[in-house]
Coordinates of C-alpha atoms in Angstrom, one line a residue:
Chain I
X1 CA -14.6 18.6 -23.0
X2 CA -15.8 21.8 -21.3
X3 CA -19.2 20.9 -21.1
X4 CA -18.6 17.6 -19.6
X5 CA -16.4 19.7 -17.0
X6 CA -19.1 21.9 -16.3
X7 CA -22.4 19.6 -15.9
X8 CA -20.5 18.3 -12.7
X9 CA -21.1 20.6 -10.9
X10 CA -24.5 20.7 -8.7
X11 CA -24.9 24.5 -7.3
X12 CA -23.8 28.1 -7.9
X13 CA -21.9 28.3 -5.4
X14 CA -18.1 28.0 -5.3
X15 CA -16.8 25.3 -5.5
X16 CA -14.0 24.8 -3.4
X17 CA -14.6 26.7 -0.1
X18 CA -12.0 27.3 3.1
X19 CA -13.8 28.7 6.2
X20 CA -11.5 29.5 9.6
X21 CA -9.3 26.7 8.8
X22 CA -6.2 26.2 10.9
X23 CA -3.3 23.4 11.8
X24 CA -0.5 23.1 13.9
X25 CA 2.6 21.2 13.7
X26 CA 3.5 21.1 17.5
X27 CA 4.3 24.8 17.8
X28 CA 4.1 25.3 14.1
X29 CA 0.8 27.5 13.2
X30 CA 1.3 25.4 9.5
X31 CA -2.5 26.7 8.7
X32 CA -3.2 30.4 10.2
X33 CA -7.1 31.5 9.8
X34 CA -7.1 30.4 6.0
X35 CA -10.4 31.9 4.1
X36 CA -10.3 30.8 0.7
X37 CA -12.7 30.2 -2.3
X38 CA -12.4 28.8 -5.5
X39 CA -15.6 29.1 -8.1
X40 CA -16.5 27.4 -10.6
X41 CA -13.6 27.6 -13.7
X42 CA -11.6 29.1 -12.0
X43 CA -7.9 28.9 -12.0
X44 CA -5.9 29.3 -8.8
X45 CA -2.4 29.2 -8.1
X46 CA -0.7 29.4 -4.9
X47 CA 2.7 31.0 -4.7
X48 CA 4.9 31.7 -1.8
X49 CA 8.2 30.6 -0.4
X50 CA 8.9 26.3 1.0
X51 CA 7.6 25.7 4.6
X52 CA 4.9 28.5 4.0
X53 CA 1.9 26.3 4.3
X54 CA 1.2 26.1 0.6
X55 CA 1.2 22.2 0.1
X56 CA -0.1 21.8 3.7
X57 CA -3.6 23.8 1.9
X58 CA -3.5 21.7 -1.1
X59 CA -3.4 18.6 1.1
X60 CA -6.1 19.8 3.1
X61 CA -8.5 20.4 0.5
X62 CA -9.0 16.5 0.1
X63 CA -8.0 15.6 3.6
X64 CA -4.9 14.1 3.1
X65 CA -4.0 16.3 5.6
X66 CA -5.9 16.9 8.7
X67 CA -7.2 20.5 9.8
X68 CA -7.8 21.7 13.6
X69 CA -10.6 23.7 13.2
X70 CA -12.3 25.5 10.3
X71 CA -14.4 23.8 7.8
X72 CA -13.5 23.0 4.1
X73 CA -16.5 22.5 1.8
X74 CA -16.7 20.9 -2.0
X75 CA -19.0 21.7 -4.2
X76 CA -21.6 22.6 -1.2
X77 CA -20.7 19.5 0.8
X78 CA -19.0 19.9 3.9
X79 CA -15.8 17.3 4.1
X80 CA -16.3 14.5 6.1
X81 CA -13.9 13.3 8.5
X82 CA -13.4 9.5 7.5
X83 CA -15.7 6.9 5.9
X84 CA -17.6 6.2 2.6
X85 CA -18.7 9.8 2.5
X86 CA -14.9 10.7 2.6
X87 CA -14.1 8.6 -0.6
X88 CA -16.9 9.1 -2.2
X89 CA -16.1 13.1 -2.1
X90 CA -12.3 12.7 -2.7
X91 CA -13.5 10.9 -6.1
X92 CA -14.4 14.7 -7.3
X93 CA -11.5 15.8 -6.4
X94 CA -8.7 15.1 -8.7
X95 CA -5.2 15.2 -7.1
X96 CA -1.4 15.5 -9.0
X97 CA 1.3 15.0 -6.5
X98 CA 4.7 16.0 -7.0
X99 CA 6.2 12.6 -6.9
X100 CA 3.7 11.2 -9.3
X101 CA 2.9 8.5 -7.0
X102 CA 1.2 6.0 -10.0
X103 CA 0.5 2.8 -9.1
X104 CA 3.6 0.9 -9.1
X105 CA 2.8 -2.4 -9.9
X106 CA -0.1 -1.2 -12.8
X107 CA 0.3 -0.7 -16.7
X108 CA -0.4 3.0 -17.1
X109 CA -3.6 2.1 -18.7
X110 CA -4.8 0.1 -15.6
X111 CA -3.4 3.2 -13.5
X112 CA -6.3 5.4 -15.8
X113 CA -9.0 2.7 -15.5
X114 CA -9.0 1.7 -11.7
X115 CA -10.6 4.5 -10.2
X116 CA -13.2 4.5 -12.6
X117 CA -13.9 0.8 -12.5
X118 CA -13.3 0.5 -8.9
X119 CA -15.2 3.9 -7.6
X120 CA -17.4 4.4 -10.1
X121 CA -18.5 1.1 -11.4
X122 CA -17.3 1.6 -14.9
X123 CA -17.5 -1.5 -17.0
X124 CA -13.7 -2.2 -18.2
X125 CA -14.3 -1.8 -21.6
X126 CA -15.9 1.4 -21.0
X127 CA -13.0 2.8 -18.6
X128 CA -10.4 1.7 -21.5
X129 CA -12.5 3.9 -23.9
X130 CA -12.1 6.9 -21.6
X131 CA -8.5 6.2 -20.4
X132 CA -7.3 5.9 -23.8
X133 CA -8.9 9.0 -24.6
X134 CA -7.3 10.9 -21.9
X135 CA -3.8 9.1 -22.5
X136 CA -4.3 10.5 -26.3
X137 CA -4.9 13.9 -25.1
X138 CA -1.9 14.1 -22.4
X139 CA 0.6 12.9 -25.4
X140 CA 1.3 9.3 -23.7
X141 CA -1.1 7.2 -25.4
X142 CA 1.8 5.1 -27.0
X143 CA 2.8 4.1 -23.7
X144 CA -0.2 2.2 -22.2
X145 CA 1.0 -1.2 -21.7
X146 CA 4.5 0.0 -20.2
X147 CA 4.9 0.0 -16.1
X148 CA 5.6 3.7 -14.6
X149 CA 8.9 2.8 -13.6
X150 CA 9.6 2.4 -17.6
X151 CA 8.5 6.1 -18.6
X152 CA 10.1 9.4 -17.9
X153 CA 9.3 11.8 -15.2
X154 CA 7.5 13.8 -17.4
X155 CA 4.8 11.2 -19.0
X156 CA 4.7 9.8 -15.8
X157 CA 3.5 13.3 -14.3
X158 CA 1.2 13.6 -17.4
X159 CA -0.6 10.2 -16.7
X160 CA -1.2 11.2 -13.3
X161 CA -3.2 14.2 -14.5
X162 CA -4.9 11.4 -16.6
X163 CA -5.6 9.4 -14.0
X164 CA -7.2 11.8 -12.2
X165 CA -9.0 13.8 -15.4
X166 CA -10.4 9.8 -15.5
X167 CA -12.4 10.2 -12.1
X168 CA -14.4 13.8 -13.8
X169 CA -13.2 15.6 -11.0
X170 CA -15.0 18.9 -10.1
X171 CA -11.7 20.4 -9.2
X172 CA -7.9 19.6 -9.8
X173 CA -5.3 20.1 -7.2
X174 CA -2.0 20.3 -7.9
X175 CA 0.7 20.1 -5.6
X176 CA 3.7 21.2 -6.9
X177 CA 3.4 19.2 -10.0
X178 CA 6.9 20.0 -11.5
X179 CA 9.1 20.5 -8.5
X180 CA 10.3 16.7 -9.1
X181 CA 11.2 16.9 -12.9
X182 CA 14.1 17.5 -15.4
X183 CA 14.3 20.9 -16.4
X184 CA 13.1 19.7 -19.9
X185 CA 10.1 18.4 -19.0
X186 CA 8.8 20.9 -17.1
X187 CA 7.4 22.1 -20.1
X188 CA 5.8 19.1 -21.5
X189 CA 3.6 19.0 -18.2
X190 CA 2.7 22.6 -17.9
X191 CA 1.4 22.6 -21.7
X192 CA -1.1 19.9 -20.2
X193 CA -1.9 22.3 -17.4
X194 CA -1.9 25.3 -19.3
X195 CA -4.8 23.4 -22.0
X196 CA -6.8 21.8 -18.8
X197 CA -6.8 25.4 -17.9
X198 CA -8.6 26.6 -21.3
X199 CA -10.8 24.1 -21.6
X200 CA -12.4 25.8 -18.2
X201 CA -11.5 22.9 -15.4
X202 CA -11.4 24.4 -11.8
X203 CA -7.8 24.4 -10.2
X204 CA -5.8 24.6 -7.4
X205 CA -2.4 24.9 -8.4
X206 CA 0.6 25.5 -5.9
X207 CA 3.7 25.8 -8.0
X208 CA 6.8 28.0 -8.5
X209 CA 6.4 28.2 -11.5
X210 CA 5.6 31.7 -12.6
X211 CA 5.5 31.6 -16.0
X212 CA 2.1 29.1 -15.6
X213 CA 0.7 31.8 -13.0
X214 CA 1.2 34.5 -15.9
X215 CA -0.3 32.5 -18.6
X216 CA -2.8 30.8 -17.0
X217 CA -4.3 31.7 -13.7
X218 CA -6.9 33.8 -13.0
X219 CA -5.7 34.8 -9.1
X220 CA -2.7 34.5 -7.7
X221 CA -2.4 33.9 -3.9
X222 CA 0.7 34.4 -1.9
X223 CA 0.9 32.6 1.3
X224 CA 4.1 33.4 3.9
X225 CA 4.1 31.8 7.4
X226 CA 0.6 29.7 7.1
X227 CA -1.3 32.2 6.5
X228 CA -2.8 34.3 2.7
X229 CA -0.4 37.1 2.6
X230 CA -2.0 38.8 -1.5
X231 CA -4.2 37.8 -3.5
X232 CA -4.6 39.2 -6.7
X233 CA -4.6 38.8 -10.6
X234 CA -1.4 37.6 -11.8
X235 CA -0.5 41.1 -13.5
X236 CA -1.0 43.2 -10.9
X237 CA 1.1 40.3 -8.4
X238 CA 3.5 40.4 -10.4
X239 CA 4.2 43.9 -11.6
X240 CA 2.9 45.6 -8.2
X241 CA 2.9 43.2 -5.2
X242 CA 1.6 45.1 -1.8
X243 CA 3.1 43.6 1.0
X244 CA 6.6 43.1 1.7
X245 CA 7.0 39.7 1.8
X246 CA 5.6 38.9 -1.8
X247 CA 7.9 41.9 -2.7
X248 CA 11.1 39.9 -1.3
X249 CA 10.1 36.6 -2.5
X250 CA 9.6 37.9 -6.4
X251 CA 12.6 40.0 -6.1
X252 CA 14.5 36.4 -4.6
X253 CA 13.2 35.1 -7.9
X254 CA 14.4 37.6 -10.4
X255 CA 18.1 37.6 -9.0
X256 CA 18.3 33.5 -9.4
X257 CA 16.8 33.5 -12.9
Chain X
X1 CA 26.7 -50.3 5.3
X2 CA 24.8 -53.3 5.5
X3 CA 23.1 -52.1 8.9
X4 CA 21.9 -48.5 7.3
X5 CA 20.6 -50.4 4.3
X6 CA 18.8 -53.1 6.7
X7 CA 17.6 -49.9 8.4
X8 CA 15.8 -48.8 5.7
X9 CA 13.9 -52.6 4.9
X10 CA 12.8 -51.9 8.3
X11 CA 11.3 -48.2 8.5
X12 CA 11.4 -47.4 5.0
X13 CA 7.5 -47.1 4.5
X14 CA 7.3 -45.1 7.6
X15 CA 10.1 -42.8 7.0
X16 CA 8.4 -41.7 4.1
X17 CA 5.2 -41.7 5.7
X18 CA 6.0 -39.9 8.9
X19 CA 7.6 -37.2 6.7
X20 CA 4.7 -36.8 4.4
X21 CA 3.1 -36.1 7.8
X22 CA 5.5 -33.1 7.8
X23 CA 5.1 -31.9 4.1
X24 CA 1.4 -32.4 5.2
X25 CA 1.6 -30.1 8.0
X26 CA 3.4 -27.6 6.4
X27 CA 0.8 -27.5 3.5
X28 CA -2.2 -26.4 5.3
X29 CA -0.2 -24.7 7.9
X30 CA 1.5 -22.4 5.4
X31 CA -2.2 -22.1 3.4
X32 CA -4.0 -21.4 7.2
X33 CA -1.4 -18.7 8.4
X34 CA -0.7 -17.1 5.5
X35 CA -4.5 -15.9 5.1
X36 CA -4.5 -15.6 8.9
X37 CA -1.5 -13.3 8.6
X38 CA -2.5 -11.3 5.5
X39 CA -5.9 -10.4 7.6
X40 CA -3.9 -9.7 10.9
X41 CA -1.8 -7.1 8.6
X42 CA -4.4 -5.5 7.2
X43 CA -6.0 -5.0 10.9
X44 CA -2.1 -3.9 12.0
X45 CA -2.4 -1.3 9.3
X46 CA -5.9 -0.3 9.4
X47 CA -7.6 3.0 10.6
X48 CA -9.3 1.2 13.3
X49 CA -7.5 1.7 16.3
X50 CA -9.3 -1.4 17.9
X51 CA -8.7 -3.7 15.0
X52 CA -5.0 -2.3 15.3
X53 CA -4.6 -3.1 19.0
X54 CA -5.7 -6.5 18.4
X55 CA -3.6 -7.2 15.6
X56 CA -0.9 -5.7 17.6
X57 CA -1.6 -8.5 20.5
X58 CA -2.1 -10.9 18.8
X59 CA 1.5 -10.8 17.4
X60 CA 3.1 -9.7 20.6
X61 CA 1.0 -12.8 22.4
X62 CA 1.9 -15.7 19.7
X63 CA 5.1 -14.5 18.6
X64 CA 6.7 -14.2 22.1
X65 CA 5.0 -17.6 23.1
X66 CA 7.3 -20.8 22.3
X67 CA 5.8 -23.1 19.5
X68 CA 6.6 -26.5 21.9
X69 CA 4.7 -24.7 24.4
X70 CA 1.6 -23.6 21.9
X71 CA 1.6 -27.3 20.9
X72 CA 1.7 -29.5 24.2
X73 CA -1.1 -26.9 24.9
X74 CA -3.5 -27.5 22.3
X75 CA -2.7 -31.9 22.8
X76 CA -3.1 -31.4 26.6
X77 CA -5.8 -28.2 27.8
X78 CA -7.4 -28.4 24.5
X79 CA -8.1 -31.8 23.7
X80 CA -7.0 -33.6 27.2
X81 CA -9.4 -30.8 29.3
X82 CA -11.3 -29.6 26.7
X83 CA -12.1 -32.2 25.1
X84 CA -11.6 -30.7 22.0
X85 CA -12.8 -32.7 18.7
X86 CA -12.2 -32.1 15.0
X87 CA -12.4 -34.8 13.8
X88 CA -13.5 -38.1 14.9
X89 CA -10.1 -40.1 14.1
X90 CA -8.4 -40.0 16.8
X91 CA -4.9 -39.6 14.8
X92 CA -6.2 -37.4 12.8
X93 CA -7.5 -34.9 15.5
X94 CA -4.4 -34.6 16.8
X95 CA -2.6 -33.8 13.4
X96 CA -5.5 -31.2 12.8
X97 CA -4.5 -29.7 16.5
X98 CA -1.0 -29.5 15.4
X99 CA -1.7 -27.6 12.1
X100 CA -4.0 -25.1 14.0
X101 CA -1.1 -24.6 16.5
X102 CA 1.5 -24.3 14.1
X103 CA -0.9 -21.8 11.9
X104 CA -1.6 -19.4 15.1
X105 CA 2.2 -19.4 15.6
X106 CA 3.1 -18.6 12.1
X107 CA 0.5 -16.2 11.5
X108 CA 2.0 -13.7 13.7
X109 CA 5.6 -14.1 11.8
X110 CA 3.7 -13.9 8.4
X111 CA 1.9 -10.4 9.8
X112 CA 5.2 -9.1 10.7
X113 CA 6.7 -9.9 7.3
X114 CA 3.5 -8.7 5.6
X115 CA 4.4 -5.6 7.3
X116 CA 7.9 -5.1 6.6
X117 CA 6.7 -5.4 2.5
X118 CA 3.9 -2.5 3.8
X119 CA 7.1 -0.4 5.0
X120 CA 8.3 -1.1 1.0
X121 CA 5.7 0.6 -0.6
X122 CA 6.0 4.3 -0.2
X123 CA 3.4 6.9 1.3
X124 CA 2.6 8.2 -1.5
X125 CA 0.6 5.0 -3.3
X126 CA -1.7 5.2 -0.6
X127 CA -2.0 8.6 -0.8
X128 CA -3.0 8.1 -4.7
X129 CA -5.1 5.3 -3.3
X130 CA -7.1 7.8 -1.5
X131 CA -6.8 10.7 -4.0
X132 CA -9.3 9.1 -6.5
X133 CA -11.7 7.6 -3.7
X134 CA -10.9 4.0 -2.8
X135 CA -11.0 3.5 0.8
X136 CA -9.3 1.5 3.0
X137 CA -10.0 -1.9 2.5
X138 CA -10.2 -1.5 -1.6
X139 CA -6.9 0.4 -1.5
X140 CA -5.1 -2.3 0.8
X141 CA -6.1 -5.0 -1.5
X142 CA -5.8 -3.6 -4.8
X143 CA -2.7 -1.2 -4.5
X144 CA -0.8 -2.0 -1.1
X145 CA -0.9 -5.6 -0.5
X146 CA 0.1 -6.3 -3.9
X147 CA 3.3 -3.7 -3.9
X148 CA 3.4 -5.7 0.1
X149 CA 3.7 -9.1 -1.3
X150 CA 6.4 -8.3 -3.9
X151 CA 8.3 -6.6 -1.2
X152 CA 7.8 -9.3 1.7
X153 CA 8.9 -12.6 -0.6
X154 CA 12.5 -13.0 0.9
X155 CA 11.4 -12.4 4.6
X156 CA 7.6 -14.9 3.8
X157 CA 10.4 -17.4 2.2
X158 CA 12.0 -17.2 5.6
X159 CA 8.5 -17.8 7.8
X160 CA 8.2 -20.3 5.4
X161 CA 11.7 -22.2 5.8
X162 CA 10.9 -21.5 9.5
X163 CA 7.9 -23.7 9.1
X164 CA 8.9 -26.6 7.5
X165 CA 11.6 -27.2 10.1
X166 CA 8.9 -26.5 12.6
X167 CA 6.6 -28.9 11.8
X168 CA 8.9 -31.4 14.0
X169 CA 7.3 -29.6 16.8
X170 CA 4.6 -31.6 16.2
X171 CA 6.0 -34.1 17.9
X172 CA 5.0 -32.4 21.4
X173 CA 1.4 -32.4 20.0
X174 CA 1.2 -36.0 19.5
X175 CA 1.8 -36.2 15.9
X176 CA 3.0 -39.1 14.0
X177 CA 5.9 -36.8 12.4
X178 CA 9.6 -37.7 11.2
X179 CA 11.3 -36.6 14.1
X180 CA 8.6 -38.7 16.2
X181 CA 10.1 -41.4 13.8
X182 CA 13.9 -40.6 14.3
X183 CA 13.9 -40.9 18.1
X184 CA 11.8 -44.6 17.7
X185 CA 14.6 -45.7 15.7
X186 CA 17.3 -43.7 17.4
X187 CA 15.8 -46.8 20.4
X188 CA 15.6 -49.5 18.6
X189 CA 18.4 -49.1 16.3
X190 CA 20.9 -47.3 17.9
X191 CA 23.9 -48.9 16.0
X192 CA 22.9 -46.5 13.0
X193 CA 22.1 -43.3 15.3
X194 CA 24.3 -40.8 13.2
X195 CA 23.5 -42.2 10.1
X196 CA 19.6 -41.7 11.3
X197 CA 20.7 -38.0 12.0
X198 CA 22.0 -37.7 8.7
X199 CA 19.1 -39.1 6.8
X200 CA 16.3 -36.8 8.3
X201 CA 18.6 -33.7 8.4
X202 CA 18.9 -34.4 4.8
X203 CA 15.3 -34.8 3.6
X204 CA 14.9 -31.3 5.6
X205 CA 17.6 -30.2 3.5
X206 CA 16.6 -31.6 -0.2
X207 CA 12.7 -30.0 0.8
X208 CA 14.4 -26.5 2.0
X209 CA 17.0 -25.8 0.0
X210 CA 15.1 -25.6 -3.5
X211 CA 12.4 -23.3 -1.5
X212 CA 15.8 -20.8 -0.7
X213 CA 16.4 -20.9 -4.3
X214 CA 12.5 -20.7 -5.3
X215 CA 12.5 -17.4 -2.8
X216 CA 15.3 -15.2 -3.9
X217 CA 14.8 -15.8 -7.9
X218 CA 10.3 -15.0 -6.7
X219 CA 12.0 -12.1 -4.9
X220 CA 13.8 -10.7 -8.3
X221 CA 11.5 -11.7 -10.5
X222 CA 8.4 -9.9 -8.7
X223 CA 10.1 -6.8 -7.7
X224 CA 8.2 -3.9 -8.3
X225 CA 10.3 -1.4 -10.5
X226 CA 10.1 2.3 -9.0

């Protein structure tokens, strides 16, 4: 699996890149002067407190969300603003929403196999092949036939990373992938992340989760009031944050756990 | 008794006839304005603002116009200025007038109810939509038109019901229709007039009533589990 992460990608250079980029809500500065990049394998995760502009980033990255100025390249390619080009770009870029948001009205094995039959021209038996695959490897294999409505929260969350591991995707973004589950499937979900994460895929991962951001990222970033507060490995985040704010926000967290 | 049934060995053939006219109308009217609708949603929902505006007039134009009035116009400025020609039966042009007017009209009903199924399906499945690369028009017609549909069944049923009983309208478009029928023998045979009531309000009835039925167990069956 590795390899076939890594021959995606066409240049050197990182490949998720933030230059300049800002956003308002009305009088809200959502998006402050956010410089970010992301290389190749590399494993991100975005901490910080709610309304801090951490989703609003995520979002951004495959213009789900809009940006005012800045630019926001993948892979080399500056994002376009609408179009074919847009799709055709979004397709390497593999989203996992909090709320799941599978396809209502598809089997969980036609949620896996219509991106890559519909985007990338997959024959149908082919895309089965590879969705089954990826179903096997997320634990929910036995389940392909069922509607998402019929599985839990956390299989549900699972095939979404399926469905977008499906499209190859040079990065993953995932926007608060656990924030919507029972407590005791949190687990089940991160496990998936935790072996995406070893197997090198790039990703973008805002959570609040901390015990993922110890065990598996590389950097830790902490965003406050729009704008990258710290960045650093997740040791020396969490054992010596610099500025105040990430000081207050872990020592929020320590009293409520 | 007698004079109902002596009714009936009178206009019997055309009763049935002049309401197959109706069934008829509805038929091709239903086929014409549902695609007409479907396409005038997707525009109403596109990112195209003028595609949207259109849609948007178009809706606000037909909806807000009366049906009578969208009918005596197509017999009278279309054909009677116009000279407008379908078909070369003379008949039969006018009952192809009448199923265009009655399809414009409808359409803009069916877009609206489209729409309300649109407001069923949440954000989010379009954003997934996007998320692994379909654009617009592939993610309207594989993930949010089909969520749309499930959603829209009770208030379609309605446009629908709507319809059926509309196609008496036709009447004002020259159309050799049931309620054409009922005031002909309302004229000549005036003896039976409630009993002629009763007998067309029924045969709206025995058509509408199974499609009520047909609509809310469509509407339970299809809903999409979330």
């Amino acid at each position: 699996m590795k390899s076939d992460h890594q021959a995606q990608a066409s240049s050197d250079g990182p490949i998720v890149e933030l230059r300049g980029v800002n956003k308002h809500y009305g009088a809200l500065h959502v998006l402050n002067d956010i410089n970010l990049q992301v290389t190749k394998g590399e494993v991100v995760v975005i901490l910080g407190p709610s309304g801090s502009g951490k989703s609003t980033l995520c979002r951004a990255i495959n213009r789900l969300e809009t940006i005012d100025d800045g630019t926001i390249t993948i892979d080399g390619k500056v994002l376009p603003e609408e179009g074919k080009a847009l799709a055709m770009l979004r397709a390497d870029v593999g989203m996992v929403f909090q709320s799941f948001n599978l396809f209502a009205h598809k089997t969980i094995m036609e949620n896996v196999t219509l991106g890559p039959i519909k985007v990338k021209g997959m024959k149908k038996s082919e895309a089965d092949k590879v969705a089954m695959k990826l179903l096997e490897r997320v634990g929910v294999a036995n389940q392909a036939g069922k509607l998402p409505a019929q599985l839990s929260g956390g299989q549900q969350q699972r095939v979404a990373i399926a469905r977008a591991l499906a499209m190859r995707p040079k990065v993953m973004l995932f926007d608060e992938p656990t924030s919507a589950l029972d407590p005791e499937m949190i687990n089940e979900v991160l496990d998936t992340m935790v072996g995406l994460a070893k197997e090198g895929m790039t990703m973008l991962v805002v959570t609040h989760e901390m015990g993922f951001a110890r065990k598996a990222a590389d950097r830790v970033i902490f965003m406050a009031d729009g704008q990258i507060v710290e960045q650093a490995t997740p040791d020396e985040f969490f054992t010596n944050p610099k500025s105040a704010r990430a000081k207050d926000f872990l020592g929020k967290l320590i009293t409520n756990h | 008794m007698e004079g109902y049934l002596s009714l009936w060995d009178e206009y019997g053939a055309r009763i049935m006839e002049s309401f197959w006219a109706n069934l008829q109308l509805t038929f091709w009217a239903f086929l014409i304005s549902l695609v007409l609708g479907t396409l005038l949603a997707i525009m109403r929902i596109s990112p195209i603002p003028s595609l949207r505006a259109f849609g948007t007039a178009y809706v606000n134009i037909f909806r807000n116009t009366p049906l009578t009035i969208i009918m005596a116009f197509g017999v009278l400025v279309l054909f009677g200025v116009f000279k407008l020609q379908i078909s070369s039966d003379f008949n039969l042009n006018f009952f192809q007038i009448a199923i265009i007017g009655l399809s414009i009209y409808h359409a803009a009903f069916f877009c609206e109810a489209i729409r309300s199924g649109v407001n069923t399906v949440p954000l989010g499945q379009a954003e997934a939509a996007r998320a692994i690369g379909l654009s617009f028009l592939p993610a309207a017609q594989l993930v949010i038109l089909p969520q749309a549909f499930r959603g829209a069944i009770v208030p379609m049923g309605n446009v629908l019901i709507a319809l059926i009983k509309n196609t008496t309208v036709a009447l004002a478009g020259s159309v050799a229709e049931i309620s054409g029928l009922m005031k002909t023998m309302i004229e000549y045979r005036a003896d039976q007039g409630f009993l002629i009531f009763l007998t067309v309000a029924l045969m709206f009835v025995i058509i509408v009533v199974p499609i009520g039925l047909l609509v809310t167990w469509l509407s339970k069956k299809l809903a999409v589990a979330r």
